[in-house]
CSV table of C-alpha atoms and ligand atoms in Angstrom, one decimal:
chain,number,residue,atom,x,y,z
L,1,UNK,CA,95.3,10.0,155.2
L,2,UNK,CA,99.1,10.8,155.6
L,3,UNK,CA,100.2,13.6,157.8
L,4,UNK,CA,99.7,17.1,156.7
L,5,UNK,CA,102.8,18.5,155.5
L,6,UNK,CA,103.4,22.2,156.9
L,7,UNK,CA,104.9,25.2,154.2
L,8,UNK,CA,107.9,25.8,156.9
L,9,UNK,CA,109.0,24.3,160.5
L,10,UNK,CA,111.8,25.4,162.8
L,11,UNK,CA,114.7,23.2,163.6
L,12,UNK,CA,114.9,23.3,167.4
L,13,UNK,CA,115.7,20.6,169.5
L,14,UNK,CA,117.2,19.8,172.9
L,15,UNK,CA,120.3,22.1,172.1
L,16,UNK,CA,118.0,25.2,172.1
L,17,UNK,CA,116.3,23.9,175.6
L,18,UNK,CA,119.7,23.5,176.8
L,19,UNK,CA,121.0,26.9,175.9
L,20,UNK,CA,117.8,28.7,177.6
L,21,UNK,CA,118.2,26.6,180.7
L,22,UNK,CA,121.5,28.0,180.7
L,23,UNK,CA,120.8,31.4,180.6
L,24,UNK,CA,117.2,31.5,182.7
L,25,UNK,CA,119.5,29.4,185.7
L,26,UNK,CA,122.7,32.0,185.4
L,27,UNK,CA,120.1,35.2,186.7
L,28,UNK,CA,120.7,37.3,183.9
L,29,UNK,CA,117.9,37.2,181.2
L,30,UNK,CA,117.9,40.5,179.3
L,31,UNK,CA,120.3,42.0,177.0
L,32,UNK,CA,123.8,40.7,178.2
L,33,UNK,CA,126.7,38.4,177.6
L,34,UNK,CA,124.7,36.0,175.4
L,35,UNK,CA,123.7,38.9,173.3
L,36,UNK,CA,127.3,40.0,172.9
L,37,UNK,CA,128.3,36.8,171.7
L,38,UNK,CA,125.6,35.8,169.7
L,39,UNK,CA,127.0,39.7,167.9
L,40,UNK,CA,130.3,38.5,167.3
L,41,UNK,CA,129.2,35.1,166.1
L,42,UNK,CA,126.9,36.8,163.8
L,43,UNK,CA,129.5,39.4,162.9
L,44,UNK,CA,132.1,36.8,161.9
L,45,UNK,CA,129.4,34.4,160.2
L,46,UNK,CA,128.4,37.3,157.4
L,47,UNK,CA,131.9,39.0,157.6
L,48,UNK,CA,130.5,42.5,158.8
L,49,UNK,CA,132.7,44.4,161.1
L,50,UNK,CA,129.3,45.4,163.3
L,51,UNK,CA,126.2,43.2,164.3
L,52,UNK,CA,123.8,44.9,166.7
L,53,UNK,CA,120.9,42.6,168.0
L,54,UNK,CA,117.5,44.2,168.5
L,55,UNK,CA,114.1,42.4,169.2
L,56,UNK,CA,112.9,42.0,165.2
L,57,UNK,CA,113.5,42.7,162.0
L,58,UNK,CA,110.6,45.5,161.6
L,59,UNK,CA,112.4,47.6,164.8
L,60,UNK,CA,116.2,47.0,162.8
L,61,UNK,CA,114.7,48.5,159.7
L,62,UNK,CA,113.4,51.1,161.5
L,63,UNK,CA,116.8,52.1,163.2
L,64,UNK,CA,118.7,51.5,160.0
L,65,UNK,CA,116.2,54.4,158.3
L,66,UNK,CA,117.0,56.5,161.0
L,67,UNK,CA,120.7,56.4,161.2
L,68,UNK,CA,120.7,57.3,157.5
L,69,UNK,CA,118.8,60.2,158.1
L,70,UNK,CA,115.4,59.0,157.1
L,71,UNK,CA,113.1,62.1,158.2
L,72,UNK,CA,109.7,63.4,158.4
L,73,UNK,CA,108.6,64.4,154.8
L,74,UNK,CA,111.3,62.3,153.4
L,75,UNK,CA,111.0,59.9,150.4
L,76,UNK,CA,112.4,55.9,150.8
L,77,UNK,CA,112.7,54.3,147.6
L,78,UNK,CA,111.2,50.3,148.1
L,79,UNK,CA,109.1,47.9,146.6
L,80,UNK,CA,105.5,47.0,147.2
L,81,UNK,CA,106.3,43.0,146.6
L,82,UNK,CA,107.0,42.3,150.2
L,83,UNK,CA,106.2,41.7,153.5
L,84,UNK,CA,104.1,45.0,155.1
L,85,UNK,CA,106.7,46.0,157.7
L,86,UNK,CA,109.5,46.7,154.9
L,87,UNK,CA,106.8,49.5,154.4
L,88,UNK,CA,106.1,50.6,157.8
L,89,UNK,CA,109.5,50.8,159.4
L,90,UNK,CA,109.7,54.3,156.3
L,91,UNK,CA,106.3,55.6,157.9
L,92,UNK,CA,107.3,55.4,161.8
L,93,UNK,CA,109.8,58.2,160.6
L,94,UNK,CA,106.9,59.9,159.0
L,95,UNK,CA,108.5,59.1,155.8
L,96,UNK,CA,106.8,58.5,152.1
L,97,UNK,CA,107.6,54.6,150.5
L,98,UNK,CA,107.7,55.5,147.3
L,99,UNK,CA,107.1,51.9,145.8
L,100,UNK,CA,108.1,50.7,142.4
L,101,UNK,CA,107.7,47.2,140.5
L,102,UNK,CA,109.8,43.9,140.9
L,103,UNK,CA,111.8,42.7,137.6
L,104,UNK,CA,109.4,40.6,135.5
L,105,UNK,CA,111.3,37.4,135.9
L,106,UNK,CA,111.6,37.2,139.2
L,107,UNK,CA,110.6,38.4,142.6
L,108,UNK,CA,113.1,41.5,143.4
L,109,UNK,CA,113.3,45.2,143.0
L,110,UNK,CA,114.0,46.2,139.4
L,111,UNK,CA,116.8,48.2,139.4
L,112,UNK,CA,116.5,50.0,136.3
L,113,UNK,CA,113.6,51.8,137.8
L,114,UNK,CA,114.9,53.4,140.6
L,115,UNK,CA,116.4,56.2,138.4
L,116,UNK,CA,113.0,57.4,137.9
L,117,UNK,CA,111.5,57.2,140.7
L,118,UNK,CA,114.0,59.6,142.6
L,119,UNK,CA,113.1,62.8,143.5
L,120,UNK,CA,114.5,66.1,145.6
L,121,UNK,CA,113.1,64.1,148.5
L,122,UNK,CA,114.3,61.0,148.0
L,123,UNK,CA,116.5,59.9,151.1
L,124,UNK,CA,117.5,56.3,150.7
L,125,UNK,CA,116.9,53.2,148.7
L,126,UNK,CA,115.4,50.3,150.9
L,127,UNK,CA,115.8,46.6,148.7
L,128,UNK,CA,114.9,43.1,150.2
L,129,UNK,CA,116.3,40.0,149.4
L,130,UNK,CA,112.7,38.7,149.0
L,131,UNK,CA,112.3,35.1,149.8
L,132,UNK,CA,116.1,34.5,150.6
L,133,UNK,CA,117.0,35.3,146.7
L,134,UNK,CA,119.1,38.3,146.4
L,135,UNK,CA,118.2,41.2,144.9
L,136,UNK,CA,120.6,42.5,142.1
L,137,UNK,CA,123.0,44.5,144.7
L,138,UNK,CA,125.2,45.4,142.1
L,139,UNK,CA,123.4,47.5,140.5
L,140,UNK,CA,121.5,49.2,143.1
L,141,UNK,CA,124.5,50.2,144.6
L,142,UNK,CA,125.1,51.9,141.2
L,143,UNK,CA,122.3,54.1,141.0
L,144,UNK,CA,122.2,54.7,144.4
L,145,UNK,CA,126.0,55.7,144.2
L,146,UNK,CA,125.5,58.6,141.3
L,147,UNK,CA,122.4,59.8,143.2
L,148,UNK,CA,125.1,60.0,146.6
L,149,UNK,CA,121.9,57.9,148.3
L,150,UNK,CA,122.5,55.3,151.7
L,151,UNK,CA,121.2,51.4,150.8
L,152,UNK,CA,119.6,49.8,153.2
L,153,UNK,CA,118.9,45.6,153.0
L,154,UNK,CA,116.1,43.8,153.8
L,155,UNK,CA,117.7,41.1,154.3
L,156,UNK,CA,114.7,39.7,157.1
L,157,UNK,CA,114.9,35.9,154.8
L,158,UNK,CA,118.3,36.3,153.5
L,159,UNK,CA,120.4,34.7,156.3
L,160,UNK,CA,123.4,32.5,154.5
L,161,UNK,CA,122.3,33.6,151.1
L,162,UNK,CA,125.2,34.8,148.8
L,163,UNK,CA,126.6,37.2,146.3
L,164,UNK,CA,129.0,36.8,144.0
L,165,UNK,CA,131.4,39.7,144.0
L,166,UNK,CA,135.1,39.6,142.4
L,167,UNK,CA,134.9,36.1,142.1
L,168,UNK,CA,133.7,35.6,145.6
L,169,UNK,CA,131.0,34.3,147.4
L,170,UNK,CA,130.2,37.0,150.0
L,171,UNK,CA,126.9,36.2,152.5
L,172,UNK,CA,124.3,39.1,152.6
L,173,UNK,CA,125.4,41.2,155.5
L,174,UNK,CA,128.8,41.3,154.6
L,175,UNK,CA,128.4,45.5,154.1
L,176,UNK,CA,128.0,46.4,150.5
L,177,UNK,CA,124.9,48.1,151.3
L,178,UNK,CA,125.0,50.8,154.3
L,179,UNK,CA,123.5,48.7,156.6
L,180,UNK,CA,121.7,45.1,156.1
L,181,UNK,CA,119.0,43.9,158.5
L,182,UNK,CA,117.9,40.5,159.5
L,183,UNK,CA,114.9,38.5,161.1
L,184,UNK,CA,114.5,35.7,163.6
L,185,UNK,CA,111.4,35.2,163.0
L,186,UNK,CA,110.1,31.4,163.5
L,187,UNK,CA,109.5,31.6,158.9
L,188,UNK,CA,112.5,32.3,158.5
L,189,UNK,CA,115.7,30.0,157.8
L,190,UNK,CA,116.9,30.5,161.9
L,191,UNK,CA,114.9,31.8,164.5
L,192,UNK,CA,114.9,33.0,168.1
L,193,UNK,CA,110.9,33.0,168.4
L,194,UNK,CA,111.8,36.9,167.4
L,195,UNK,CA,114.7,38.6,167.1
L,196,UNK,CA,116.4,40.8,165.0
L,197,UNK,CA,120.3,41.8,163.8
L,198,UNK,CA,121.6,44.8,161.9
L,199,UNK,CA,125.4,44.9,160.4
L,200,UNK,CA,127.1,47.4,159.2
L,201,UNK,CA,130.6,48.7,158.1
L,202,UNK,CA,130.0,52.1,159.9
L,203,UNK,CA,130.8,52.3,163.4
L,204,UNK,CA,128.8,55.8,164.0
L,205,UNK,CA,125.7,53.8,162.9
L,206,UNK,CA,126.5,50.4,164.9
L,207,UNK,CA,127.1,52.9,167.9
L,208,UNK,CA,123.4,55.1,167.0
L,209,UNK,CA,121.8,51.4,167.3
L,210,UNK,CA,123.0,50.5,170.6
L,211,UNK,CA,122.2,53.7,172.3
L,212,UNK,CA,118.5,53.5,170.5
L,213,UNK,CA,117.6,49.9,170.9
L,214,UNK,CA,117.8,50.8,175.1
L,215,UNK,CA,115.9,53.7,175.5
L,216,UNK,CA,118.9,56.1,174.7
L,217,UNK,CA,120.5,55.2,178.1
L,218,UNK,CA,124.0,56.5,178.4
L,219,UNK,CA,125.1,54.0,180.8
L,220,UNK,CA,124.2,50.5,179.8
L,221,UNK,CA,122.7,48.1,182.4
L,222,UNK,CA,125.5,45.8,182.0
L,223,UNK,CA,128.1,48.6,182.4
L,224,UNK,CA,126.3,49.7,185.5
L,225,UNK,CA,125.9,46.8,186.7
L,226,UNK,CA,129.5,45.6,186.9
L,227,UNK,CA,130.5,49.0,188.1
L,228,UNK,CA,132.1,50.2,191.6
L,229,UNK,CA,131.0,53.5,191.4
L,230,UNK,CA,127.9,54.9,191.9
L,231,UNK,CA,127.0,55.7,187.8
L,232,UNK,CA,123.6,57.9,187.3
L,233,UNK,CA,122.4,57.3,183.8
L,234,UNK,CA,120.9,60.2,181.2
L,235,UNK,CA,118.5,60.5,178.4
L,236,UNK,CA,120.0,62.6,175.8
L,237,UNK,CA,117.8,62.0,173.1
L,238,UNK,CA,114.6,59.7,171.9
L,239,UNK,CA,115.4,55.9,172.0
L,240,UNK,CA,113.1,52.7,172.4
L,241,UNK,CA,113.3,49.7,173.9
L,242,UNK,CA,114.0,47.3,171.2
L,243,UNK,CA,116.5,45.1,172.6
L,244,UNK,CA,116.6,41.3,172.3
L,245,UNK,CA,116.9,39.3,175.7
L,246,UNK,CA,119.8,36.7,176.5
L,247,UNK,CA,117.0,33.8,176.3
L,248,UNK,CA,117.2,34.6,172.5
L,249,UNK,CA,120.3,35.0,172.0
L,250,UNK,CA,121.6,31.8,173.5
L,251,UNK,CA,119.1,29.9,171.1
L,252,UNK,CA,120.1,32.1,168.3
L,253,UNK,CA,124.1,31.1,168.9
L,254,UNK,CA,122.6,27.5,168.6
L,255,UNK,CA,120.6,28.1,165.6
L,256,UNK,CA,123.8,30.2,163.9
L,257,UNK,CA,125.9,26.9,164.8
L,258,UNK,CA,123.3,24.9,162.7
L,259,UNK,CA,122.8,27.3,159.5
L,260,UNK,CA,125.4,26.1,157.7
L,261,UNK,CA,123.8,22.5,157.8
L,262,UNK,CA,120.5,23.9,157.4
L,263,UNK,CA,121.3,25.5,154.3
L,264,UNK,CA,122.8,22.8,152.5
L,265,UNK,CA,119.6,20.9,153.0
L,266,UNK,CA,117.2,23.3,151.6
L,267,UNK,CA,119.7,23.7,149.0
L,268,UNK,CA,119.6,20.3,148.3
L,269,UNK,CA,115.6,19.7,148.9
L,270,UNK,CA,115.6,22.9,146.0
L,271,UNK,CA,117.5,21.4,143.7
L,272,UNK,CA,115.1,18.3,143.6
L,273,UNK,CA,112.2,20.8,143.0
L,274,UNK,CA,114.0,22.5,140.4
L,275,UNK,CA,114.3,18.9,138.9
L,276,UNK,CA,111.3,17.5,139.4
L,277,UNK,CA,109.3,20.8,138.7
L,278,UNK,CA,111.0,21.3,135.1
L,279,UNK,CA,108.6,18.2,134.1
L,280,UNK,CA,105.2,20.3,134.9
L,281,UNK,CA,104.0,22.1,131.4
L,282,UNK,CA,103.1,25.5,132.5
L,283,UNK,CA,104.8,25.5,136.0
L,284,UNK,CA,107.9,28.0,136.3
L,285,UNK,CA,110.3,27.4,139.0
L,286,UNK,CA,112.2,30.1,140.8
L,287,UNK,CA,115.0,31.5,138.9
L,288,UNK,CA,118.3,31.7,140.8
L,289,UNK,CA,121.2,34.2,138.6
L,290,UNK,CA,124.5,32.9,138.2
L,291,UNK,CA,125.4,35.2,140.6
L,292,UNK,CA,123.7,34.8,143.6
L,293,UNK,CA,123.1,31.4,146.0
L,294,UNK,CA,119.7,31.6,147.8
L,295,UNK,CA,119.3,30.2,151.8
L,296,UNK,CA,115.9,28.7,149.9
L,297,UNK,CA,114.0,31.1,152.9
L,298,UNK,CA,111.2,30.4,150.7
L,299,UNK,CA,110.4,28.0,147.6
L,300,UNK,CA,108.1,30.3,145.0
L,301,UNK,CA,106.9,28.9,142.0
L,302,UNK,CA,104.5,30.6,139.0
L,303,UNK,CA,101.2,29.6,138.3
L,304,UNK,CA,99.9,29.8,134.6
L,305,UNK,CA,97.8,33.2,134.4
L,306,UNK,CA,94.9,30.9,133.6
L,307,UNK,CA,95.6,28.6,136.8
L,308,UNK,CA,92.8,29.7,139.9
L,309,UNK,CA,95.3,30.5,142.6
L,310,UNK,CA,92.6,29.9,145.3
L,311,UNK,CA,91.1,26.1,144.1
L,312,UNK,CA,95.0,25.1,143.1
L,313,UNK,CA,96.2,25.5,146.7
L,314,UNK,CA,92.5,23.9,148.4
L,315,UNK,CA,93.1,21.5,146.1
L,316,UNK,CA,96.6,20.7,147.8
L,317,UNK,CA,95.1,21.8,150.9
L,318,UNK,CA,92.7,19.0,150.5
L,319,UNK,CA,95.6,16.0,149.9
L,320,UNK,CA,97.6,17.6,153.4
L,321,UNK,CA,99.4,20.1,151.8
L,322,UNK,CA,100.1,23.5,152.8
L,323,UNK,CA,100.8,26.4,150.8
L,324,UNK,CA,101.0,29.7,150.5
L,325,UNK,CA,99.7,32.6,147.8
L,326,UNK,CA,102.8,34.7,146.4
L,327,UNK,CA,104.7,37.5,148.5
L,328,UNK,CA,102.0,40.3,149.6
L,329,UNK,CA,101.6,43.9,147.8
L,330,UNK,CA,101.7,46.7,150.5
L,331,UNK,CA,100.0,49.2,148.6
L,332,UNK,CA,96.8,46.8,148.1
L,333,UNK,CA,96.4,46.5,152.1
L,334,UNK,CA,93.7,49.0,154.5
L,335,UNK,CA,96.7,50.2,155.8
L,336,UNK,CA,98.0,52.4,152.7
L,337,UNK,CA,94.4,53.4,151.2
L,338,UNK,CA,95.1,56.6,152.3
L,339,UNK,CA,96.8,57.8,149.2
L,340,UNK,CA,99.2,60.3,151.0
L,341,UNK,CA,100.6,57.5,153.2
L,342,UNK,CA,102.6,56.0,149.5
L,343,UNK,CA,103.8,57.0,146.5
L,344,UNK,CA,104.1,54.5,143.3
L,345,UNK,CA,105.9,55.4,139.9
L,346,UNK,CA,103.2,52.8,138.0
L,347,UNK,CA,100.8,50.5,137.9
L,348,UNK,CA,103.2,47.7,139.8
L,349,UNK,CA,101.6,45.2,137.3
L,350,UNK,CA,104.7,42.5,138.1
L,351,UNK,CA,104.3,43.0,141.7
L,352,UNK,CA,100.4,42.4,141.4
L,353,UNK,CA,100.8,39.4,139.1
L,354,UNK,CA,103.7,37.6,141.4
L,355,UNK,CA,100.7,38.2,144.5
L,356,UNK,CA,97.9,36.7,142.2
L,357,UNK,CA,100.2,34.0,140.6
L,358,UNK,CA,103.1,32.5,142.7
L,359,UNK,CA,102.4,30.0,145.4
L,360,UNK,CA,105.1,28.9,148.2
L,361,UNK,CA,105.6,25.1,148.5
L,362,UNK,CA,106.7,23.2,151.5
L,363,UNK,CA,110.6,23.7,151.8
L,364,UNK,CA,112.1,22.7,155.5
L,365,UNK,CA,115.2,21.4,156.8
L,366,UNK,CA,113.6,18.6,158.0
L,367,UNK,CA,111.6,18.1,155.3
L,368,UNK,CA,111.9,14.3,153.9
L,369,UNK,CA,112.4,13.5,149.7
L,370,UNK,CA,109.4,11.5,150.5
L,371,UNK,CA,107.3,14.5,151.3
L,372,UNK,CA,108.6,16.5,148.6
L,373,UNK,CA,108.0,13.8,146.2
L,374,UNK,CA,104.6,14.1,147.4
L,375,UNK,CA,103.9,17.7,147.3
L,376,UNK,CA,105.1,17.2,143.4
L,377,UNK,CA,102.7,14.5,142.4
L,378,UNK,CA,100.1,16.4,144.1
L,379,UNK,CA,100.9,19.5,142.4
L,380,UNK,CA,101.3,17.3,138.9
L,381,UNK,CA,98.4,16.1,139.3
L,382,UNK,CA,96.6,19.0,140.2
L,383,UNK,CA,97.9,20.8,136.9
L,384,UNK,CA,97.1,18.1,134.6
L,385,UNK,CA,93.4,17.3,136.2
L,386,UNK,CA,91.9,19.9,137.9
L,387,UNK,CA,89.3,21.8,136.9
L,388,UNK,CA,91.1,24.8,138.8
L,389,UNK,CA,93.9,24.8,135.8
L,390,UNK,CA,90.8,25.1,133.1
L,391,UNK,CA,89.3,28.6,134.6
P,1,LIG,C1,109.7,38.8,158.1
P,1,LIG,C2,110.0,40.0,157.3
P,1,LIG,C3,110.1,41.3,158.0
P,1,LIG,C4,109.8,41.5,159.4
P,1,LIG,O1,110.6,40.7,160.3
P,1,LIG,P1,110.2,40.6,161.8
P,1,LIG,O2,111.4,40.1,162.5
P,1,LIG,O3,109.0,39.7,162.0
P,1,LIG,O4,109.9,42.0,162.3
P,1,LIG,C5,110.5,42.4,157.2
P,1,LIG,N1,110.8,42.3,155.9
P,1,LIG,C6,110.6,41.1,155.2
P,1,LIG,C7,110.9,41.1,153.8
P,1,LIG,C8,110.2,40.0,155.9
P,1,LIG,O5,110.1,38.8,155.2
């Protein structure tokens, strides 16, 4: 039996050791110099004139929501096709997602029903970049720009993903939307164990986040620190302690030094899945737009309607192959069956179907063509054979 092959896997070696040696030996762990610089790098890597590091994704969202205004009573306009914290960042400020359905063809918000779904409470429009593909920007920003409404990206998979815009290749980040928000986590493309990252283009927001993220502390420890005066600190409003520490930050400089090369390779290990995939009757690969260049966070490919889900992925499961089922749906989760805590504009029958339909395959940086080769076969001949396909 050949080794089982995992759905993702971080790239860390000796490099990330090194840089958390660094830091742990220099005495200063939390929120510091390595934070600062791991800003700026992230700043200049995305071409954002802000990046504020916080400790995830789910605490930047939540921040983001807030410097827009996002209030108690307040509508967010999102989809239910994602990951459940895109969700729950709009109800920690007692807001309403109001969910509506991905585009039929793919696995992002469909912009052509937003229009609908706004309301006299409708505060902002929150898209992700589901899976590292981007959504259609373009034209959210369009509806969101005759409704005078802030945009705020998910962009938690989307590090090193692109949009084309006037010809150029512009990374996710780079503010088109209000403010764009990133993740760390270990599934995603580069990680700090956790970690988060907001950039903007507004320097009353980037300034909001960096009084927040530290409890709303007027004076900031490394300020205080390296004063020569005696400096008492104050509270003026509610903030939280969602910083990130220097540990992370020093491995996320690291890992921001290696995206590039990462993303070429799972560009590249894509592209032989898009090949190779194009041969299985009934199998639809993801569908990348002319405009826009996925980081490949995630490789999602569609089932037939006939195909059992489930018995396809034990069958892979079974030759040492891990998968997973299609990107979650919020509203189907304990958490929102209290029907005041969402609001949806339909049935969300594309969201649903991607859930029940899509399964992720294997995609790594180090991921060998070997491996991939074998996670086709297996899935060839799982689609040809298998009594899961005849259901
Ligand atoms: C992973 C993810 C998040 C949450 O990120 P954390 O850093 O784990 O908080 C939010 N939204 C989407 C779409 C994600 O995939």
């Amino acid at each position: 039996m050949s080794v089982q092959i995992p759905v993702a896997k971080p790239l860390l070696d000796e490099r990330e050791v090194e840089a958390a040696r660094r830091v742990i030996l220099s005495g200063w762990v939390t929120q510091g110099p390595e934070v600062a610089a791991f800003e700026r790098e992230f700043a200049n890597f995305v071409a954002a004139p802000h990046a504020c590091a916080v400790s995830n994704c789910t605490t930047a969202l939540h921040l983001a929501l807030k410097a827009v205004g996002v209030g108690p009573g307040d509508e967010v306009i999102t989809v239910s096709h994602s990951f459940i914290a895109t969700a729950n960042a709009i109800r920690y400020c007692g807001a309403v997602p109001v969910f509506i359905d991905i585009e039929p063809d793919g696995y992002n918000i469909d912009p052509d029903l937003i229009g609908a779904a706004i309301t006299r409470s409708t505060r902002a429009i929150l898209c992700v970049h589901q899976l590292g593909m981007p959504c259609d920007l373009a034209r959210v920003m369009e509806v969101a720009g005759i409704n005078g409404l802030p945009v705020i990206e998910d962009a938690a998979c989307a590090i090193g993903s692109e949009i084309l815009h006037d010809e150029n290749w512009e990374k996710i980040g780079k503010p088109r939307g209000d403010i764009a928000c990133f993740s760390f986590h270990p599934r995603k493309v580069v990680t700090t164990g956790d970690g988060g990252m907001l950039t903007t283009a507004d320097p009353e927001y980037d300034r909001k986040f960096r009084l927040w993220r530290q409890h709303s502390m007027s004076v900031s420890d490394t300020v205080r620190h390296g004063s020569r005066e005696v400096t008492f600190e104050s509270y003026p409003e509610l903030g939280y302690n969602y910083r990130m520490t220097d540990v992370q930050a020093a491995i996320g400089r690291e890992q921001l030094s290696r995206l590039p090369e990462i993303i070429e390779r799972r560009r590249h290990l894509a592209s032989i899945y898009a090949e190779r995939l194009s041969n299985i009757p009934g199998l639809e690969p993801p569908v990348e737009p002319h405009w826009a260049r996925s980081n490949w966070q995630s490789y999602c490919v569609r089932l037939p309607e006939t195909a059992d889900q489930r018995k396809v992925m034990q069958a892979l499961l079974d030759r040492g192959i891990s998968t997973r089922r299609g990107v979650m749906n919020i509203h189907l989760e304990r958490a929102y069956a209290d029907p005041a805590s969402f609001r949806r504009t339909s049935a969300l029958k594309h969201s649903v179907a991607a859930q029940n339909e899509a399964i992720i395959l294997p995609l790594y940086a180090q991921m060998t063509e070997d491996e991939l080769g074998r996670v086709v076969d297996a899935l060839e001949d799982i689609m040809v054979h298998h009594p899961a396909m005849a259901d």
